[in-house]
CSV table of N, CA and C in Angstrom, one decimal:
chain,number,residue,atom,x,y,z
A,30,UNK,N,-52.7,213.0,35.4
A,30,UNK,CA,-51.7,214.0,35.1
A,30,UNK,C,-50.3,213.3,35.4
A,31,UNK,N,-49.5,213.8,34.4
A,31,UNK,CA,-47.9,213.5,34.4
A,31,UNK,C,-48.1,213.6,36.1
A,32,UNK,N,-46.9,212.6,36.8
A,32,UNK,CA,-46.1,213.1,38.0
A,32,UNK,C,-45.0,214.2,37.8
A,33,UNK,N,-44.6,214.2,36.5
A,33,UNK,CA,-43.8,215.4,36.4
A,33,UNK,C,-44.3,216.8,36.3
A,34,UNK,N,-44.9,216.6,35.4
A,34,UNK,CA,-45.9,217.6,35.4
A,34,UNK,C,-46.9,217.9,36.3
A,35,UNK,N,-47.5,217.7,37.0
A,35,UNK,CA,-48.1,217.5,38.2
A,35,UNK,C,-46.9,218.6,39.6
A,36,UNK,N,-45.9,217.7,39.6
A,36,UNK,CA,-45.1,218.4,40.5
A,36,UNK,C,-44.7,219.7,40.3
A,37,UNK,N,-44.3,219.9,38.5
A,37,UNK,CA,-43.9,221.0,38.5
A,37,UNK,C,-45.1,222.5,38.6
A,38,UNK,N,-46.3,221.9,38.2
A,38,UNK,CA,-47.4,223.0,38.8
A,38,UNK,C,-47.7,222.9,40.0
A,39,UNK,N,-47.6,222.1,40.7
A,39,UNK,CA,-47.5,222.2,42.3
A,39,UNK,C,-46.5,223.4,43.0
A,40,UNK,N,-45.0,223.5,42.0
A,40,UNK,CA,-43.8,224.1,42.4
A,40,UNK,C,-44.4,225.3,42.6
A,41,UNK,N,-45.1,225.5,40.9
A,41,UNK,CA,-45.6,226.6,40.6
A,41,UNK,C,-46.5,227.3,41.6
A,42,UNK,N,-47.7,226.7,41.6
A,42,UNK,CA,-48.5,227.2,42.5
A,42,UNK,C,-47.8,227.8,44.3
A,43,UNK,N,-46.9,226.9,44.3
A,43,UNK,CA,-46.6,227.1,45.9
A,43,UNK,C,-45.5,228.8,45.5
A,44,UNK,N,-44.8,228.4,45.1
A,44,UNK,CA,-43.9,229.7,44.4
A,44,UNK,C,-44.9,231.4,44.4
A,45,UNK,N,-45.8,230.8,44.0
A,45,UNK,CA,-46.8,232.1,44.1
A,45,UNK,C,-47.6,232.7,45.0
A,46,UNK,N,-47.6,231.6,45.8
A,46,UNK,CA,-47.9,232.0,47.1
A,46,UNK,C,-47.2,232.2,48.1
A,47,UNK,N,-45.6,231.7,47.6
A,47,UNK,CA,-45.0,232.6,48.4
A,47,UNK,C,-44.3,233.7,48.1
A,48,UNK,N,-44.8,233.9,46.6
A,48,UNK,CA,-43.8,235.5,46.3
A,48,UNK,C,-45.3,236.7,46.9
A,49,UNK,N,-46.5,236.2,46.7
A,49,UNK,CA,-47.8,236.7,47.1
A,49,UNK,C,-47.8,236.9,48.1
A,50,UNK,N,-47.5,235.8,49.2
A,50,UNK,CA,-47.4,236.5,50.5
A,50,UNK,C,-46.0,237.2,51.3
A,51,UNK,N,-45.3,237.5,50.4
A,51,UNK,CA,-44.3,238.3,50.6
A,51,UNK,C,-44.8,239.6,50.4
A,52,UNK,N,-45.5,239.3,49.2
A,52,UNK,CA,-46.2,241.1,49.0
A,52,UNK,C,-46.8,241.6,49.8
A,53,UNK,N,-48.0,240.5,50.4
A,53,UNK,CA,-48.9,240.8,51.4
A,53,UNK,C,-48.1,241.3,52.3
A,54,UNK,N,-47.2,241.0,53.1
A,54,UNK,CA,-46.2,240.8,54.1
A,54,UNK,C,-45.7,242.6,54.0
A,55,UNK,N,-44.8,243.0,53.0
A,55,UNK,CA,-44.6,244.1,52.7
A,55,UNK,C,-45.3,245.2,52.6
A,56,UNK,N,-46.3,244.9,52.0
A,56,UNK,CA,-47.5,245.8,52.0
A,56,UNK,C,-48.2,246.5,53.6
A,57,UNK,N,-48.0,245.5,54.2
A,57,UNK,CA,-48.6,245.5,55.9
A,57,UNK,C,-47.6,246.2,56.4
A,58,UNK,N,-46.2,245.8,56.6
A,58,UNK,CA,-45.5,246.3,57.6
A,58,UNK,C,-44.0,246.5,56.3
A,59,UNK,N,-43.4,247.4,56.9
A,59,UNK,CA,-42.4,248.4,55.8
A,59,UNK,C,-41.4,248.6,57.2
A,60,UNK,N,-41.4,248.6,58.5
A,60,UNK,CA,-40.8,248.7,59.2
A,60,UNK,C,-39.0,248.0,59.3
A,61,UNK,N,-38.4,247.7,60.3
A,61,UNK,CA,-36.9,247.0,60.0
A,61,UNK,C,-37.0,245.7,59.6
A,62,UNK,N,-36.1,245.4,59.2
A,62,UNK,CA,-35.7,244.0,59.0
A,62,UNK,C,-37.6,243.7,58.5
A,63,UNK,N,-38.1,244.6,57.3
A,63,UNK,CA,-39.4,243.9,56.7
A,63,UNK,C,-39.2,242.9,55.6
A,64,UNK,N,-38.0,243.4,54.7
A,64,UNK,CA,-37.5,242.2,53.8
A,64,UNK,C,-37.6,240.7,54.4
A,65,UNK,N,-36.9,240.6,55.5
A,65,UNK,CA,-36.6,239.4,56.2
A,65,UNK,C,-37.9,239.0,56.9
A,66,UNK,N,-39.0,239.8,57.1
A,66,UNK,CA,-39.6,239.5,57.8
A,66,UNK,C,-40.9,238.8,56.8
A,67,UNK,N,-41.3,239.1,55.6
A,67,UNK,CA,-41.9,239.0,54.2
A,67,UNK,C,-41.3,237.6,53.7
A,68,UNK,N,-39.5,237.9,53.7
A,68,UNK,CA,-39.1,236.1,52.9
A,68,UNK,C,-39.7,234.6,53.8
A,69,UNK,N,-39.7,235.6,55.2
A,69,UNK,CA,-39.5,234.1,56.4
A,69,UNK,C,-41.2,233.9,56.3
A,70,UNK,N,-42.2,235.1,56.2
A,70,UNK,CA,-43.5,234.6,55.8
A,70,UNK,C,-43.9,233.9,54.6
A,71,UNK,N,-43.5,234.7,53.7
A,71,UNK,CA,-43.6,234.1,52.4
A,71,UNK,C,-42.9,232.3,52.2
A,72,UNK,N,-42.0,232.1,52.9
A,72,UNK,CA,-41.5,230.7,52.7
A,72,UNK,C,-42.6,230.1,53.6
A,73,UNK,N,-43.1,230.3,54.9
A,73,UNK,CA,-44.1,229.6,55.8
A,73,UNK,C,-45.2,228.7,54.9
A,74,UNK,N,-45.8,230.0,54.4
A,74,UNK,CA,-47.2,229.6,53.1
A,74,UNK,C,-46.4,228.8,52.3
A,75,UNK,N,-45.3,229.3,51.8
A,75,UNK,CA,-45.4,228.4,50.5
A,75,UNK,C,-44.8,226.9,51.0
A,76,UNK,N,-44.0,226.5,52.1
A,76,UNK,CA,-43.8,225.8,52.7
A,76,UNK,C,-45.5,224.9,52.7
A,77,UNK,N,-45.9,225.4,53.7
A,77,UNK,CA,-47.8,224.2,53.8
A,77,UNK,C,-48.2,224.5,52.6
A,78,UNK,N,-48.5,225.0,51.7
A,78,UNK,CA,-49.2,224.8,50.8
A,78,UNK,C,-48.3,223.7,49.6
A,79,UNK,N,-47.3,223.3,49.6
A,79,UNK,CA,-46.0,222.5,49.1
A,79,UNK,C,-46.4,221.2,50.0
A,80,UNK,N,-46.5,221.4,51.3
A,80,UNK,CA,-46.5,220.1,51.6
A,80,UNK,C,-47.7,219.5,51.9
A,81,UNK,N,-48.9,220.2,51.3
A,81,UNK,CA,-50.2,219.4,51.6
A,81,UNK,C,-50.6,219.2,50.2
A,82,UNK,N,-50.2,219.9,49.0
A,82,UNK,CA,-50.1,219.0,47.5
A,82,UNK,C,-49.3,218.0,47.1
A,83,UNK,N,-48.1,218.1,47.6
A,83,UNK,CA,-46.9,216.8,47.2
A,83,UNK,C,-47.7,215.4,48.4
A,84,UNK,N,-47.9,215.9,49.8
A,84,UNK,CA,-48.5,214.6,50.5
A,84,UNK,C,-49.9,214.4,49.6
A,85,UNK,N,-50.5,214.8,49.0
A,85,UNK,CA,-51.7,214.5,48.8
A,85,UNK,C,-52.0,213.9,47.6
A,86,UNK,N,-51.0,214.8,46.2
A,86,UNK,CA,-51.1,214.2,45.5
A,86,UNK,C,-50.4,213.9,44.2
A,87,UNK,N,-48.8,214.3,44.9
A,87,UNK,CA,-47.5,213.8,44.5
A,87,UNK,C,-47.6,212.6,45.5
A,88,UNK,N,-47.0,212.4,46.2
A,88,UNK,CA,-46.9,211.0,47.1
A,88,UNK,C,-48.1,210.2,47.3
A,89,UNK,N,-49.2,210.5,47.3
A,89,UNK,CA,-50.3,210.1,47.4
A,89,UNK,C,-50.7,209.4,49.2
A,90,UNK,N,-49.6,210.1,50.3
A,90,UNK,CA,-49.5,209.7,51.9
A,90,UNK,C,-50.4,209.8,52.6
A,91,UNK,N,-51.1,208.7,52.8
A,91,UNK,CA,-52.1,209.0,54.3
A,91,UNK,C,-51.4,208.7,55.9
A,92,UNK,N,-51.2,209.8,56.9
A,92,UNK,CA,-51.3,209.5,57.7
A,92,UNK,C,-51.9,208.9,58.6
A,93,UNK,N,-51.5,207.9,59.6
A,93,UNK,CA,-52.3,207.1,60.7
A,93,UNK,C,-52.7,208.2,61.6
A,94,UNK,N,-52.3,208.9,62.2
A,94,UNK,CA,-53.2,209.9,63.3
A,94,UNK,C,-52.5,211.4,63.5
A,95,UNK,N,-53.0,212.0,64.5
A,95,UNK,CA,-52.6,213.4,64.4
A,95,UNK,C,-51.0,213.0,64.7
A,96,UNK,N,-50.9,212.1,65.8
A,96,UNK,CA,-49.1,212.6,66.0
A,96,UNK,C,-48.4,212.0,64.5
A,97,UNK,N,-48.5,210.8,63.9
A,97,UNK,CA,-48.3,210.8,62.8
A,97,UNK,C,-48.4,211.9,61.8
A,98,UNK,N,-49.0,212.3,61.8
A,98,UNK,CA,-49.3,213.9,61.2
A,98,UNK,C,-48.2,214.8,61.2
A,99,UNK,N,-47.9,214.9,62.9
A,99,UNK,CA,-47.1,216.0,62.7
A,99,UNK,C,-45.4,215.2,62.4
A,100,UNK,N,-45.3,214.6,62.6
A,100,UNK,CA,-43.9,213.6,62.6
A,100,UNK,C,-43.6,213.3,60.9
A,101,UNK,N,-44.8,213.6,60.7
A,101,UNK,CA,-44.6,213.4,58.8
A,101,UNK,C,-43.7,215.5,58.6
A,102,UNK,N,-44.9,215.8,58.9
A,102,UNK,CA,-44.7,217.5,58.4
A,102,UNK,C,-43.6,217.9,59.3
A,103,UNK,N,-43.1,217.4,60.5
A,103,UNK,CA,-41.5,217.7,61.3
A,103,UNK,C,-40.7,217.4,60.2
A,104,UNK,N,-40.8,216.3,59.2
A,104,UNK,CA,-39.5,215.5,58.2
A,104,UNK,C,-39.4,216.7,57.4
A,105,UNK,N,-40.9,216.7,56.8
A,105,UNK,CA,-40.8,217.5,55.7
A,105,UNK,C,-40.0,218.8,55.6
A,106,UNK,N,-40.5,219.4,57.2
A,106,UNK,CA,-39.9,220.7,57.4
A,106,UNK,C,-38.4,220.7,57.2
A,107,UNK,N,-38.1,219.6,58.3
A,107,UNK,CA,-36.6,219.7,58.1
A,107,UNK,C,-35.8,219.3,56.8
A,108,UNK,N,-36.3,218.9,55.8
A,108,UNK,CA,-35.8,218.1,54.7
A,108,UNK,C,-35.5,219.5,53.6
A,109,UNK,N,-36.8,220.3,54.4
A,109,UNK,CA,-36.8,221.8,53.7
A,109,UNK,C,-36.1,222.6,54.1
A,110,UNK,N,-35.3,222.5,55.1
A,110,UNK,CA,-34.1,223.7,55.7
A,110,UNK,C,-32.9,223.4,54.7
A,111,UNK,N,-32.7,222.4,53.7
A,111,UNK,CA,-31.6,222.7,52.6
A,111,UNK,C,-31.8,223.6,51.8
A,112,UNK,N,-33.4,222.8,51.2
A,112,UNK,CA,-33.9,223.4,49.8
A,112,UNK,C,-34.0,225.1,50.5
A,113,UNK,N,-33.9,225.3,51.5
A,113,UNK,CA,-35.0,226.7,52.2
A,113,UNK,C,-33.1,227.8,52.0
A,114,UNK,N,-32.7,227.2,52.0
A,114,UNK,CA,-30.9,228.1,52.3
A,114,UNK,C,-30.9,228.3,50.8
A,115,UNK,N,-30.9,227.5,49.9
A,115,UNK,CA,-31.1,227.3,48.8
A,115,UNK,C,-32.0,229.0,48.2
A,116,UNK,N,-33.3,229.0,48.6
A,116,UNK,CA,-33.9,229.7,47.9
A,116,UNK,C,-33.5,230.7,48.3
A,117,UNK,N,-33.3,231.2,50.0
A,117,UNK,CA,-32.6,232.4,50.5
A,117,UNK,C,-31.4,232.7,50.0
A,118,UNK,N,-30.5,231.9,49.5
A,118,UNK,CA,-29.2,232.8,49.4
A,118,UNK,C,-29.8,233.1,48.1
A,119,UNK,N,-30.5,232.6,47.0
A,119,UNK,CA,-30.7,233.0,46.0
A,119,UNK,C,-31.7,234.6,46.1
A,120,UNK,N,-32.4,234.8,46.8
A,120,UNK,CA,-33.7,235.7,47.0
A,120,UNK,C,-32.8,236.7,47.8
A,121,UNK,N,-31.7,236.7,48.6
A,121,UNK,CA,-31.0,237.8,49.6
A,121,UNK,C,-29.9,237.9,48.4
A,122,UNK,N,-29.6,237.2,47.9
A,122,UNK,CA,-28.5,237.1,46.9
A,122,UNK,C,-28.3,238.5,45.9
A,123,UNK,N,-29.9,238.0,45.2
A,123,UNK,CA,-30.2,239.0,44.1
A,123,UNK,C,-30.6,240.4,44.8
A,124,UNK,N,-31.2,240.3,45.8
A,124,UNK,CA,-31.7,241.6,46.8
A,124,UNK,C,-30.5,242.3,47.1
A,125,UNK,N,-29.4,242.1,47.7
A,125,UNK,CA,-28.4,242.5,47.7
A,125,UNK,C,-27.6,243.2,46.2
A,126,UNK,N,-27.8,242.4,45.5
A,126,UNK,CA,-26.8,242.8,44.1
A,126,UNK,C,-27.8,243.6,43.1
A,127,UNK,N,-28.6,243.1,43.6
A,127,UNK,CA,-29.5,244.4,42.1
A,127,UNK,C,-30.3,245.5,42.7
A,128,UNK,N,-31.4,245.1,44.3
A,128,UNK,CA,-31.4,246.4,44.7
A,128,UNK,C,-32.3,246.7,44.5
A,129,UNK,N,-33.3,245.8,44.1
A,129,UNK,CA,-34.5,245.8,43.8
A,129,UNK,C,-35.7,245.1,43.9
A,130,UNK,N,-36.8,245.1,44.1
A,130,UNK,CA,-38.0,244.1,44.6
A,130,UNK,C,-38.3,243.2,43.4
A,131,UNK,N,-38.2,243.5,42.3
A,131,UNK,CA,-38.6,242.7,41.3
A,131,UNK,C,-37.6,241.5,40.9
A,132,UNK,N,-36.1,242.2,41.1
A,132,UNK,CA,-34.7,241.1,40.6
A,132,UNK,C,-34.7,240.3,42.1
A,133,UNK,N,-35.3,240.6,43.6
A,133,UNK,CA,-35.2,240.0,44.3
A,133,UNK,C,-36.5,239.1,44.2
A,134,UNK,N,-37.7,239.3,43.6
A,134,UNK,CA,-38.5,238.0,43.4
A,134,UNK,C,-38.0,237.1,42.5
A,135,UNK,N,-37.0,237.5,41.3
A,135,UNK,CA,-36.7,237.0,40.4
A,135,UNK,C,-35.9,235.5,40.6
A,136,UNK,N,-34.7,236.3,41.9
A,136,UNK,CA,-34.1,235.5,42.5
A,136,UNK,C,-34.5,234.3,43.4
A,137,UNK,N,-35.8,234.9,44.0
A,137,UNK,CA,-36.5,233.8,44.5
A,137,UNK,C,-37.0,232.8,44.0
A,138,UNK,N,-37.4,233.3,42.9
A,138,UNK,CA,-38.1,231.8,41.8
A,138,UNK,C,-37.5,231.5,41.4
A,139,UNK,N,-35.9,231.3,41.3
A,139,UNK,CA,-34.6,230.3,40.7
A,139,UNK,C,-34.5,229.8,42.0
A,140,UNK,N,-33.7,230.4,43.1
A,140,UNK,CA,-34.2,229.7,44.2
A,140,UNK,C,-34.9,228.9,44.5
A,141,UNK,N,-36.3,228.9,44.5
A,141,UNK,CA,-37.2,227.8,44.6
A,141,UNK,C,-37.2,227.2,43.4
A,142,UNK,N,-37.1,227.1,42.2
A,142,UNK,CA,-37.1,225.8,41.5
A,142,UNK,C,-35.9,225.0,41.7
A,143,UNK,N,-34.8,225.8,41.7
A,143,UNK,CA,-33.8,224.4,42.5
A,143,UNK,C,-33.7,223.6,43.7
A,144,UNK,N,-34.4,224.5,44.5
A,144,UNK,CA,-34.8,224.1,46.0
A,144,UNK,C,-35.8,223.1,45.9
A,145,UNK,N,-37.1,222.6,45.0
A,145,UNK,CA,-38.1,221.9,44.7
A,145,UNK,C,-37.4,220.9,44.1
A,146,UNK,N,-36.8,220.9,43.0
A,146,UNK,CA,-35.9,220.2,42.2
A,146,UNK,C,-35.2,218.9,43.3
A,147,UNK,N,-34.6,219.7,44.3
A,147,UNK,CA,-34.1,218.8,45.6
A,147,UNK,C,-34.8,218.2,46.4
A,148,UNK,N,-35.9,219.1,46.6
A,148,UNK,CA,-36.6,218.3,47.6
A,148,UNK,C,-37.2,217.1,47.1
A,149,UNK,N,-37.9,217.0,46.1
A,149,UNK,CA,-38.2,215.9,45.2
A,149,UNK,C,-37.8,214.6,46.0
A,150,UNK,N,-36.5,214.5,45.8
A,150,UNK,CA,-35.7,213.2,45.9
A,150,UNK,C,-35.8,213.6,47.1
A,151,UNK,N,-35.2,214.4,48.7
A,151,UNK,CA,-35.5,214.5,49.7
A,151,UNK,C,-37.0,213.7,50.1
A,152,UNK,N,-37.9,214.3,50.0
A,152,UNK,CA,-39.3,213.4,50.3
A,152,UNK,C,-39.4,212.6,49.7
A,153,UNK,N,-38.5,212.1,48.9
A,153,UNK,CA,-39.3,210.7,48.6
A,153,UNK,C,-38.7,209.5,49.3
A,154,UNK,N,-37.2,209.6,49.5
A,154,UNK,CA,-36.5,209.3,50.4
A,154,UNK,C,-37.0,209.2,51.5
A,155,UNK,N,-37.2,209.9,52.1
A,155,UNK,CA,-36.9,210.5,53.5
A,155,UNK,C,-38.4,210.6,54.3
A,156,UNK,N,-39.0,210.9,53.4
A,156,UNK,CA,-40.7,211.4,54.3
A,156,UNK,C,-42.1,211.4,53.8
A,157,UNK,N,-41.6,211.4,52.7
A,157,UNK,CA,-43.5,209.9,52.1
A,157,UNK,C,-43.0,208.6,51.4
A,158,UNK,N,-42.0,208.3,52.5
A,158,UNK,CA,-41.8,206.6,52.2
A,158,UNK,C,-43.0,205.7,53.1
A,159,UNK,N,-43.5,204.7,52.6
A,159,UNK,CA,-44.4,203.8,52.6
A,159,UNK,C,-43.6,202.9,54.1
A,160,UNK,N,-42.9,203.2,54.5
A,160,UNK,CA,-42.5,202.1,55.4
A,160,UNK,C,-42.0,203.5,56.8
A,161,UNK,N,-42.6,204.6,56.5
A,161,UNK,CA,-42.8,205.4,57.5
A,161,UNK,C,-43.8,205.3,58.4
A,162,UNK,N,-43.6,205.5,60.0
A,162,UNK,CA,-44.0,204.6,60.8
A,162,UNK,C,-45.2,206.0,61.2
């Protein structure tokens, strides 16, 4: 499969799992601050589920051991707190101005395709480079 194409159904799939577990999220608890509490879950999932298909088979990265492991998925994380502002201002953005659950998933899926768009070059850079220790 294309690497382009490959990544971009990877985006896809992770995108749905985190607009899905936002629903799930919502559905459970409706209480304060639930919005916020649904985007920060909803990014978690779709966060590991993003970074165990791009390490596996966008980058193609095997780690040497568990601490290696986590030292890989520390980069990743952090590499994702741009792309992650990115998708939030876009997903609080539209929640805010339209006022609605649907224009605020809407806004999350522009969000995360530019947020993926970035990360791209971020991990390749930065955290499934071959000379990562």
């Amino acid at each position: 499969m294309n690497l382009v194409v490959a990544y971009m159904f990877f985006a896809l799939v992770a995108t749905v799992a985190n607009i899905a577990s936002q629903e799930v999220a919502i559905l459970k608890y409706d209480g304060p601050f639930s919005i916020q509490v649904s985007i920060f879950f909803g990014t978690a999932v779709g966060l590991l589920v993003k970074y165990f298909l791009d390490k596996k088979y966008i980058f193609r990265f095997q780690t040497h051991s568990t601490k290696h492991g986590v030292k890989v998925l520390i980069l990743y994380v952090s590499m994702g707190l741009l792309t992650t502002a990115i998708f939030w201002g876009f997903e609080f953005g539209f929640h805010v101005f339209f006022a609605s659950r649907e224009m605020r998933y809407l806004g999350g899926v522009i969000g995360l395709s530019i947020g993926y768009a970035a990360k791209y070059y971020l991990d390749k850079h930065y955290v499934f480079r071959k000379e990562n220790p």
